[in-house]
Short mmCIF file of C-alpha atoms in Angstrom, two decimals:
data_model
loop_
_atom_site.label_atom_id
_atom_site.label_comp_id
_atom_site.label_asym_id
_atom_site.label_seq_id
_atom_site.Cartn_x
_atom_site.Cartn_y
_atom_site.Cartn_z
CA MET T 113 122.01 104.10 80.99
CA LYS T 114 120.66 107.37 82.80
CA SER T 115 118.85 107.08 86.34
CA ASN T 116 115.71 109.56 86.11
CA CYS T 117 113.92 110.20 89.14
CA GLU T 118 110.44 111.56 89.97
CA ASN T 119 110.64 113.91 92.86
CA PHE T 120 107.53 114.66 95.50
CA ARG T 121 107.44 117.15 97.95
CA PHE T 122 105.04 115.96 101.24
CA VAL T 123 104.41 118.47 104.24
CA GLU T 124 103.29 116.47 107.17
CA ARG T 125 101.01 118.10 109.52
CA GLY T 126 100.51 118.41 113.51
CA ARG T 127 103.01 119.83 116.11
CA SER T 128 106.00 118.30 114.93
CA SER T 129 105.75 119.00 110.86
CA ARG T 130 108.48 117.62 108.88
CA ASP T 131 109.38 118.91 105.12
CA LEU T 132 109.92 115.65 102.78
CA THR T 133 111.21 115.22 99.49
CA PHE T 134 110.93 111.43 98.44
CA LYS T 135 113.23 110.40 95.12
CA PHE T 136 111.89 107.47 93.43
CA TYR T 137 114.68 106.69 90.47
CA ASN T 138 113.68 104.49 88.17
CA ASP T 139 115.66 101.68 89.13
CA GLY T 140 114.33 101.34 92.08
CA ARG T 141 115.98 102.92 94.66
CA LEU T 142 114.60 105.43 96.81
CA VAL T 143 115.53 108.79 98.82
CA ILE T 144 113.43 110.35 101.36
CA MET T 145 115.51 113.87 102.42
CA ASP T 146 114.02 115.69 105.30
CA ASN T 147 114.50 119.36 103.60
CA ASP T 148 114.58 121.10 106.63
CA SER T 149 117.64 118.97 108.27
CA GLU T 150 118.95 117.79 105.25
CA GLU T 151 119.31 114.31 106.39
CA VAL T 152 117.86 111.37 104.47
CA ILE T 153 115.44 109.13 106.44
CA SER T 154 114.39 105.59 106.00
CA PRO T 155 110.81 104.33 104.92
CA ARG T 156 110.35 102.91 108.38
CA ASP T 157 111.01 106.15 110.56
CA LEU T 158 107.68 107.67 108.45
CA ARG T 159 104.95 108.53 110.25
CA SER T 160 100.86 107.94 109.39
CA ASP T 161 100.42 110.68 106.53
CA SER T 162 104.06 110.63 105.47
CA ARG T 163 103.65 107.12 105.34
CA ASP T 164 100.47 106.83 103.59
CA PHE T 165 101.66 109.21 101.12
CA TYR T 166 104.97 107.29 100.81
CA VAL T 167 102.67 104.10 100.13
CA ARG T 168 100.73 105.25 97.63
CA LYS T 169 103.28 106.74 95.64
CA ARG T 170 105.39 103.22 95.55
CA ILE T 171 102.24 101.61 94.67
CA ALA T 172 101.87 103.89 91.92
CA PHE T 173 105.56 103.63 90.72
CA ILE T 174 105.69 99.76 90.81
CA LYS T 175 102.39 99.64 88.56
CA ASN T 176 103.74 102.45 86.47
CA GLN T 177 106.78 99.89 85.76
CA LEU T 178 105.11 96.99 85.44
CA ALA T 179 102.84 98.61 82.98
CA MET T 180 106.25 99.90 80.86
CA SER T 181 107.50 96.47 81.20
CA GLN T 182 104.42 94.58 79.57
CA LEU T 183 104.63 96.78 76.73
CA LYS T 184 108.16 96.35 76.14
CA TYR T 185 107.62 92.90 76.05
CA ALA T 186 104.64 92.31 74.76
#
């Protein structure tokens, strides 16, 4: 089975801003890349705005997965 993913880009505001790419895979994996340094970041390293963005997208992703499962097995 091919693993598809949704990509989202987020640029933090403030003095030490970061350009981040969030990749949400269909199988539940998550990859957060710092586009400037090309490093992988864990969710616990996120700050206020980027953490809020991550949480909102993760909740939307989970809701979408649950809706798809309900349609599949209903």
